[in-house]
Coordinates of C-alpha atoms and ligand atoms in Angstrom, one line a residue:
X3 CA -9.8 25.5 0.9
X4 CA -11.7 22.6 1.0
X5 CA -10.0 18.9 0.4
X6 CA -11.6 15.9 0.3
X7 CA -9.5 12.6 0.8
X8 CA -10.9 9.4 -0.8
X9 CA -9.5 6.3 1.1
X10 CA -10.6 2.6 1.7
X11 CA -8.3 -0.1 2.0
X12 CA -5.1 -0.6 4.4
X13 CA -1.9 1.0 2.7
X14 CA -4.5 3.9 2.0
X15 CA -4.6 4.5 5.5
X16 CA -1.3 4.5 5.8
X17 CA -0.7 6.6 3.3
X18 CA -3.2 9.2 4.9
X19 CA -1.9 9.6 8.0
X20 CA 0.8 11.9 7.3
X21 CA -1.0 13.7 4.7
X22 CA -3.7 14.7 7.5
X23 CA -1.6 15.8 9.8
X24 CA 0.5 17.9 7.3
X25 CA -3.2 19.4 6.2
X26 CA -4.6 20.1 9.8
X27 CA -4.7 23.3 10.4
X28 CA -3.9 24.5 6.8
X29 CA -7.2 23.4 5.1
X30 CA -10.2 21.9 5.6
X31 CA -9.7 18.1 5.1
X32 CA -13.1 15.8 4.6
X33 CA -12.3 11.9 5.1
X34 CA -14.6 10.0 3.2
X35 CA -14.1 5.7 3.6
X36 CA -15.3 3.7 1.3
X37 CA -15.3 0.9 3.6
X38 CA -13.9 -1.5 0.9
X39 CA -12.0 -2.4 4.2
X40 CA -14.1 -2.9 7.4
X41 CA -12.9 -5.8 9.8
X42 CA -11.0 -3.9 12.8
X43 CA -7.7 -5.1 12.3
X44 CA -7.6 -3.9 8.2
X45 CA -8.9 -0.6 9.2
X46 CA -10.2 1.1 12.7
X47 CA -6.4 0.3 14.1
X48 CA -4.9 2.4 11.5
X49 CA -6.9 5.4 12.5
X50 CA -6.4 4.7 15.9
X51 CA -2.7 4.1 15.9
X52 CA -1.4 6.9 13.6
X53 CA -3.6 9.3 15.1
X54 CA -5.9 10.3 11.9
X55 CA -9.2 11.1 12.8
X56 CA -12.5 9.4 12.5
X57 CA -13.6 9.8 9.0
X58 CA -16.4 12.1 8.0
X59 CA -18.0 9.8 6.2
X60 CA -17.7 6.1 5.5
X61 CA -19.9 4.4 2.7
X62 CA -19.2 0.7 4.2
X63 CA -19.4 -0.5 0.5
X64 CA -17.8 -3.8 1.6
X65 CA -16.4 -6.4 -0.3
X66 CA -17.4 -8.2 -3.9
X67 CA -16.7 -8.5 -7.4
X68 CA -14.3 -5.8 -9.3
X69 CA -17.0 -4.1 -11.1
X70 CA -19.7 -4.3 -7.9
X71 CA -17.2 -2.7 -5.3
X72 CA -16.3 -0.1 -7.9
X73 CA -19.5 0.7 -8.8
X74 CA -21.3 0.5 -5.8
X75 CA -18.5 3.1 -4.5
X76 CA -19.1 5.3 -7.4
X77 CA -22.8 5.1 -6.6
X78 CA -22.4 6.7 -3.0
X79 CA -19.9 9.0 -3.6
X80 CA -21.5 10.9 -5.9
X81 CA -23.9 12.4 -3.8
X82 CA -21.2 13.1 -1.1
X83 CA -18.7 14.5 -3.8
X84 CA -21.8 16.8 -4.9
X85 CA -22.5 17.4 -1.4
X86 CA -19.0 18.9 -0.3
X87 CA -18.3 20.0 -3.8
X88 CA -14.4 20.0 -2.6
X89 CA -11.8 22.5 -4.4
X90 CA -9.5 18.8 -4.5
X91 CA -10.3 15.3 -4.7
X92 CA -7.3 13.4 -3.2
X93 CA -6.7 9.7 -4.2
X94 CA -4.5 7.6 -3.2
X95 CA -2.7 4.3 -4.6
X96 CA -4.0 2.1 -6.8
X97 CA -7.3 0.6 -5.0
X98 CA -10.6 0.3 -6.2
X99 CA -11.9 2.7 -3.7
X100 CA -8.8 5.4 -6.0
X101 CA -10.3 4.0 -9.4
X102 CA -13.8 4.8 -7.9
X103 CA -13.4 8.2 -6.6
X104 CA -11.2 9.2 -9.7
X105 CA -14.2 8.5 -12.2
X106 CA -16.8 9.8 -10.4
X107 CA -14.7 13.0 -9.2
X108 CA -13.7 13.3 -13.5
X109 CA -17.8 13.2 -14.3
X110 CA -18.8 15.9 -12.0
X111 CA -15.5 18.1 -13.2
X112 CA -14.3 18.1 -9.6
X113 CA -10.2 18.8 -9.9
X114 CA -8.7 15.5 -8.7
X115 CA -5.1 15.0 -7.2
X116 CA -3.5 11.3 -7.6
X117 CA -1.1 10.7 -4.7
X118 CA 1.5 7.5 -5.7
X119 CA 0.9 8.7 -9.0
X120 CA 2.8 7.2 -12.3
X121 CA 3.8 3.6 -10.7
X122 CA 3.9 0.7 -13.0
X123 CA 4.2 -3.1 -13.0
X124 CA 3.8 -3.3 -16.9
X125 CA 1.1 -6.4 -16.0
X126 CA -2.0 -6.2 -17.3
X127 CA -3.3 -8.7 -15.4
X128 CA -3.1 -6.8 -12.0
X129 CA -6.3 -5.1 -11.4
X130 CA -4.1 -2.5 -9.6
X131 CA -2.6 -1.6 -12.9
X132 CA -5.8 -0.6 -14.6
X133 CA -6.9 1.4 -11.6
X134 CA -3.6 3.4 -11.6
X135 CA -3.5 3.9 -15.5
X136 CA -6.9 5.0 -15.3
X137 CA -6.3 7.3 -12.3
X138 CA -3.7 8.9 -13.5
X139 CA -5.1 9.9 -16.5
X140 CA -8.6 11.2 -15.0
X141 CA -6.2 13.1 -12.8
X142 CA -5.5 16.9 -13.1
X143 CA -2.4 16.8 -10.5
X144 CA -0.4 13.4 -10.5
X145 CA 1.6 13.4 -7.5
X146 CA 5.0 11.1 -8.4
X147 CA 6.5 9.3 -5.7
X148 CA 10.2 8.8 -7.1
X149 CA 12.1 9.7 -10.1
X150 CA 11.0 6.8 -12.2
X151 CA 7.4 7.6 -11.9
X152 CA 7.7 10.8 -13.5
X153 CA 9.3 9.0 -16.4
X154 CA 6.8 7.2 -16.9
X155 CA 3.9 9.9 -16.6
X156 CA 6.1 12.1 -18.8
X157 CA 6.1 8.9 -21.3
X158 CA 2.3 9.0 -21.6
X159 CA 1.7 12.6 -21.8
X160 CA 1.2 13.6 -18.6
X161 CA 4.4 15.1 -17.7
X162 CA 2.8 18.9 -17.4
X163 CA 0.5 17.7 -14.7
X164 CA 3.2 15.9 -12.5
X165 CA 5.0 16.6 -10.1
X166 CA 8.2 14.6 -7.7
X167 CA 7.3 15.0 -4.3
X168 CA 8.5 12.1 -3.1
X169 CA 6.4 9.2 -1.2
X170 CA 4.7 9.8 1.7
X171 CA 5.3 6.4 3.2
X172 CA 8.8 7.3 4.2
X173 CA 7.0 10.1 6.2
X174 CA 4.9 7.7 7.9
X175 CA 7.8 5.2 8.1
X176 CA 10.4 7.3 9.7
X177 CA 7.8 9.0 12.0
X178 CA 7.0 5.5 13.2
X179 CA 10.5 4.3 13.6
X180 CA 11.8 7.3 15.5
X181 CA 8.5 6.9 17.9
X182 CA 9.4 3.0 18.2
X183 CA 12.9 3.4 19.0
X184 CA 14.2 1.0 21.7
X185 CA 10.7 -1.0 21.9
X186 CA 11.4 -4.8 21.3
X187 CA 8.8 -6.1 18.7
X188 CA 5.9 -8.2 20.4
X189 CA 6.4 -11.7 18.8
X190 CA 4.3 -15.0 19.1
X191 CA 6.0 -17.5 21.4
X192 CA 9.0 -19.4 20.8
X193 CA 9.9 -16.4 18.3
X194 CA 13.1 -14.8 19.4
X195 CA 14.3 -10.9 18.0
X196 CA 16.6 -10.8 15.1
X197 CA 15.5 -14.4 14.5
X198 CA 12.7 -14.6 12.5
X199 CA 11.2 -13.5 8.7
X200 CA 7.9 -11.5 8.3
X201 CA 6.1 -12.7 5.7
X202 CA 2.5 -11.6 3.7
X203 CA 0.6 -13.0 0.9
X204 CA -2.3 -11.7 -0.2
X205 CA -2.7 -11.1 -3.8
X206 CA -5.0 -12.4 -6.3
X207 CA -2.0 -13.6 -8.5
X208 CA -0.8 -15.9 -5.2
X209 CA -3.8 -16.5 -3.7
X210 CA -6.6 -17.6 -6.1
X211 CA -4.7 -20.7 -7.2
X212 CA -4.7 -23.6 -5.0
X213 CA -1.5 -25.1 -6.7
X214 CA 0.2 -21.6 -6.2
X215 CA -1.0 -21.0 -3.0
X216 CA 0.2 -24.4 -2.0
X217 CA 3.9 -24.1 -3.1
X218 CA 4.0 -20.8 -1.8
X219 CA 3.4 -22.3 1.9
X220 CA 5.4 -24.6 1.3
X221 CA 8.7 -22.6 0.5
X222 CA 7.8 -21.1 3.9
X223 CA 7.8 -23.6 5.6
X224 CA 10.9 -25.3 4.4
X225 CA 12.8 -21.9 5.4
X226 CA 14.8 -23.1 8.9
X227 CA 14.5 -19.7 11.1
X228 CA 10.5 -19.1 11.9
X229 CA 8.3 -17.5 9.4
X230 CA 5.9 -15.2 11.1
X231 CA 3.0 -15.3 8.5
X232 CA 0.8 -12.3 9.0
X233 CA -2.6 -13.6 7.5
X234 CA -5.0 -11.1 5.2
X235 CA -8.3 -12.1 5.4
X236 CA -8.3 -13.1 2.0
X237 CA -5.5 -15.6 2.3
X238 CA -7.5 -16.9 5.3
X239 CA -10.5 -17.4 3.2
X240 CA -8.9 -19.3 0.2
X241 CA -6.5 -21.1 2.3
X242 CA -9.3 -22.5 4.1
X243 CA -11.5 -23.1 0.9
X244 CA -8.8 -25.1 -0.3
X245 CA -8.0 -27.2 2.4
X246 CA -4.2 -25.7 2.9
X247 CA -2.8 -26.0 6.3
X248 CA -0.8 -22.3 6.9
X249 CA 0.4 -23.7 10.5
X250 CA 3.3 -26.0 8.9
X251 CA 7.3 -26.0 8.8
X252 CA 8.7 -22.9 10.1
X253 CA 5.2 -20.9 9.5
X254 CA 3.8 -19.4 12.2
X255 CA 0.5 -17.5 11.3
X256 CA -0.4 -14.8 13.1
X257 CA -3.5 -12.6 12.8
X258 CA -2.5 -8.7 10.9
X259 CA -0.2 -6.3 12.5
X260 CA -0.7 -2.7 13.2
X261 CA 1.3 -0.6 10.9
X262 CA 3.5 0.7 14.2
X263 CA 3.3 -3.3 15.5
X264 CA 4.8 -4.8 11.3
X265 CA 7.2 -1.4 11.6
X266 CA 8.5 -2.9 14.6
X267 CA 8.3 -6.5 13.6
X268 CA 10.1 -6.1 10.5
X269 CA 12.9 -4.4 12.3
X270 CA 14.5 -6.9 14.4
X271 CA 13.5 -9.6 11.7
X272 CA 15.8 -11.6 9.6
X273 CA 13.7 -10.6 5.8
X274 CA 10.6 -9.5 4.4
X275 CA 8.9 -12.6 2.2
X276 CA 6.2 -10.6 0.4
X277 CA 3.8 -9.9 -2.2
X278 CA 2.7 -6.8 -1.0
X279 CA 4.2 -3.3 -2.7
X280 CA 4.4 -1.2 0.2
X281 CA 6.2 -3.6 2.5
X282 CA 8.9 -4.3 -0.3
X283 CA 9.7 -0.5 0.6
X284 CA 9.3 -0.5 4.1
X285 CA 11.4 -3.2 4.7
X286 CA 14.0 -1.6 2.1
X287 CA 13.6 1.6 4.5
X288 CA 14.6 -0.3 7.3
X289 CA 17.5 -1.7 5.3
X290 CA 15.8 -5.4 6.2
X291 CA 16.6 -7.8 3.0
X292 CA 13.3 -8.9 1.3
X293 CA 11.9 -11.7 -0.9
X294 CA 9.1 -10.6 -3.1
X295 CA 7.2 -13.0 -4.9
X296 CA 5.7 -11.6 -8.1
X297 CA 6.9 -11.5 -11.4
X298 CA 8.0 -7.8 -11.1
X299 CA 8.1 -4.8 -9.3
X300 CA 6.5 -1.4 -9.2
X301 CA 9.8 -0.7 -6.7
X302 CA 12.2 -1.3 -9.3
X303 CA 15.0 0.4 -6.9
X304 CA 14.8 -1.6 -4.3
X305 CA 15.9 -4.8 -7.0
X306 CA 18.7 -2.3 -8.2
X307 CA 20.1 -1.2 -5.7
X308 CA 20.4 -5.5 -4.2
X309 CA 17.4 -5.1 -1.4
X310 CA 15.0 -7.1 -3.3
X311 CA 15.2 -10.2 -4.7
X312 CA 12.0 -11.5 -7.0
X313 CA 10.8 -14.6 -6.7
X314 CA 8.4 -15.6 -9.6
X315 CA 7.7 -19.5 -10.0
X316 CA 10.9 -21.5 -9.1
X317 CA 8.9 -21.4 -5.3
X318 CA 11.1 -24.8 -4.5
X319 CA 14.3 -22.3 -4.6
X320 CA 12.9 -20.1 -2.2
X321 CA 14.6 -20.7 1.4
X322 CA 17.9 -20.6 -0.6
X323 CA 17.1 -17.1 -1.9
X324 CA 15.4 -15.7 1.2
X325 CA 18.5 -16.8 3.1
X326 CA 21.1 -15.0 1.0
X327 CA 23.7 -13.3 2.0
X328 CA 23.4 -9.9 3.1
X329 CA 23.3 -7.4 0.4
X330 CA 26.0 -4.2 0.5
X331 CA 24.9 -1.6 2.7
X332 CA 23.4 1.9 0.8
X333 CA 23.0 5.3 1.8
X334 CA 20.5 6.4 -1.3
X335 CA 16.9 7.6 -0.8
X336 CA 15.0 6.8 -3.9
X337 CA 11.9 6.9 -1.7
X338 CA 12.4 10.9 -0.6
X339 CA 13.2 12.5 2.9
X340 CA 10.3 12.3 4.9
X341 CA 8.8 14.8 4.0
X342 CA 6.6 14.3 0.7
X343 CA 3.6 15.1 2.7
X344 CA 4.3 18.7 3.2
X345 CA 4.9 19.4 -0.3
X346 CA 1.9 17.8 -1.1
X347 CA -0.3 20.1 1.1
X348 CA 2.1 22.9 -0.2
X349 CA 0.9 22.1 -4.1
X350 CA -3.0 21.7 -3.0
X351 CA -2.9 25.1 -0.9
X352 CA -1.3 26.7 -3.8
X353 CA -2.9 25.9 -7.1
X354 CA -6.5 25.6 -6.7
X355 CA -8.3 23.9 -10.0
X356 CA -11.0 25.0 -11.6
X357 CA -12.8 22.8 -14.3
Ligands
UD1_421 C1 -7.0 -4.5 -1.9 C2 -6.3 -3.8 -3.1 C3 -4.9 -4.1 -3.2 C4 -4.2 -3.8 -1.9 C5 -4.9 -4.5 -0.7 C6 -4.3 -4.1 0.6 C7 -7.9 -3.7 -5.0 C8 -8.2 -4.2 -6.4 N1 -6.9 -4.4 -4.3 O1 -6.8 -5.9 -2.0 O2 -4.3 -3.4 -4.2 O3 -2.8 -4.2 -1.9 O4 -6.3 -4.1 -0.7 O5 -4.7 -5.0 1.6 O6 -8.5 -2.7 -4.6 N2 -11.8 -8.9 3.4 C9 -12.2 -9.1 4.7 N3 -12.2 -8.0 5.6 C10 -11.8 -6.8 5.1 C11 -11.4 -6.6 3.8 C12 -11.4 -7.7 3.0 O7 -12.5 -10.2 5.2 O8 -11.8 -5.8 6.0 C13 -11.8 -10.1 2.5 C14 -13.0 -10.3 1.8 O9 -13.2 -11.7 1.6 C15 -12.7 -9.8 0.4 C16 -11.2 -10.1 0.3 O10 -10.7 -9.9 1.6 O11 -13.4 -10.3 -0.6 C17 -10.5 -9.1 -0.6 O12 -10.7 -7.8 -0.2 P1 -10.6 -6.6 -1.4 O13 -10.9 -5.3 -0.7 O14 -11.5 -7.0 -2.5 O15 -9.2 -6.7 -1.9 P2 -7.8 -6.9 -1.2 O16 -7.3 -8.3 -1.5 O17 -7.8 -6.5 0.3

């Protein structure tokens, strides 16, 4: 059996990793890279450090606008999609590099499999909502990371077509972890272990205002322990546009982590101050507090069960809610055991789609 895995920005990566290795061997697996991200440091590391192989083809579509990324994406893949005509598409997240690969896999009737299927913020603003709805619904197979995923694909129809296998980023996670054990984190200097916050900011809701962006910094800054900022290129580019100065108060901004190099980071830090949706798990993995400042959460769980803490526009409260108390310990897994990625290749192997 032939599968083809569509990826092209960071978490997707990371979110590969552990399917590839659970498919080596088992099926052939075709990478194709969008190239939505291309600097070394948002992509080349990931491959290097979590030991997925080069991909088979990468389309180095770049960055731009919403609907030139997507399209331009949907443009080359086409050919390439026609060209391996694979027996699965595999998608993963809620990118536009997933939203491309889903519509054009859906026009040439090619069966497509959504991996992180069935998430929602509820915010129609997010352009990561859109591309999941959309996803999910061009999909034939949604793959549910956690109980209330299925909920809500069951909610829109599409409860037939899903399935719980748990998320694959506690595969990655643990697999990391148990590799790093022992290693102290490399920090910037004058940062000690265990005395320190990790923080990213990188989303269009933060970033794209210079009065958001602004009090966002900073909160940082006024928190008292360090704040090791790890800087998307994104938040580089605005920041600078707008004349913000990250290098203030307790901020110390550092250039992006590799994912074994955050794993270990967050670790031995204090809290996670965040925006992004894979760290707010991570860091709930590693039973590390975090901040997480949007106005909700597709990782409703980790809020529930007192991990996560959002932080939506009172910014000027933020060193007083990143340095809360520590929250009561838990022993539940609402993220799976580690080992999502085998049923995953499991369910591909076994039912074949034919449109
Ligand atoms: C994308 C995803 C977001 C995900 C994030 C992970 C969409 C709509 N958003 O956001 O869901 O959480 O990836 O990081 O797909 N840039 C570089 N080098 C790179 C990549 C990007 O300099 O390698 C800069 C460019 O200025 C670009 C900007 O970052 O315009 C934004 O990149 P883009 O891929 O459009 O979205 P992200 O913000 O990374």
């Amino acid at each position: 059996m032939r599968i083809l895995s569509v990826v092209g920005a960071r978490p997707q990566f990371v979110k590969l990793a552990p399917v590839a290795h659970a498919l080596a061997a088992r099926a052939e697996h075709v990478i194709v890279h969008t190239g939505q991200h291309y600097d070394e440091l948002m992509s080349d590391v990931f491959f290097t450090d979590l030991g997925i192989r080069a991909p088979d083809v990468n389309l180095a579509i770049g960055s731009g606008s919403h609907g030139a990324q997507t399209g331009a994406m949907m443009i080359a893949l086409e050919p390439e999609l026609e060209r391996f005509a694979p027996d699965w598409v595999l998608v993963y997240g809620d990118t536009n590099s997933t939203l491309a690969a889903a519509v054009t896999a859906v026009k040439l009737r090619l069966p497509i499999a959504h991996l992180e299927a069935g998430l929602r913020s509820f915010n129609r603003r997010m352009p990561e909502e859109h591309n999941r709805i959309l996803t999910d619904h061009a999909a034939d197979l949604c793959l549910a990371p956690t109980a209330v995923a299925m909920e809500h694909l069951a909610g829109e129809g599409l409860g037939e077509r899903s399935v719980l296998v748990g998320d694959v980023m506690t595969d990655v996670l643990f697999t990391v972890r148990d590799r790093l054990a022992g290693e102290p984190p490399i920090l910037p200097a004058g940062v000690d272990a265990g005395g320190y916050y990790v923080s990213t900011i990188h989303r269009a809701e933060n970033t794209d205002s210079p009065e958001r962006l602004a009090a966002i910094i900073a909160g940082l800054a006024a928190i008292e322990q360090p704040v090791i900022l790890l800087v998307h290129p994104r938040l580089a580019s605005l920041a600078k546009r707008f004349g913000i100065e990250l290098s203030r108060g307790a901020v110390v901004p550092v250039d992006p982590l590799s994912y074994p190099h955050l794993i270990s980071a967050v670790q031995h830090s204090l809290g996670v101050i965040t925006d992004s949706g894979g760290l707010q798990k991570e860091a709930f993995l590693l039973r590390v507090p975090c901040t997480t400042i949007r106005t909700e959460t597709e990782w409703g769980e980790t809020v529930a069960l007192g991990w996560n803490v959002l932080v939506t526009d009172d910014l000027a409260a933020l060193p007083a809610i990143v340095q809360r108390p520590l929250p009561v310990a838990t022993s539940e897994q609402p993220y799976g055991d580690g080992r999502a990625a085998i049923r995953v290749a499991d369910l591909l192997l076994a039912s074949p789609m034919h449109n």
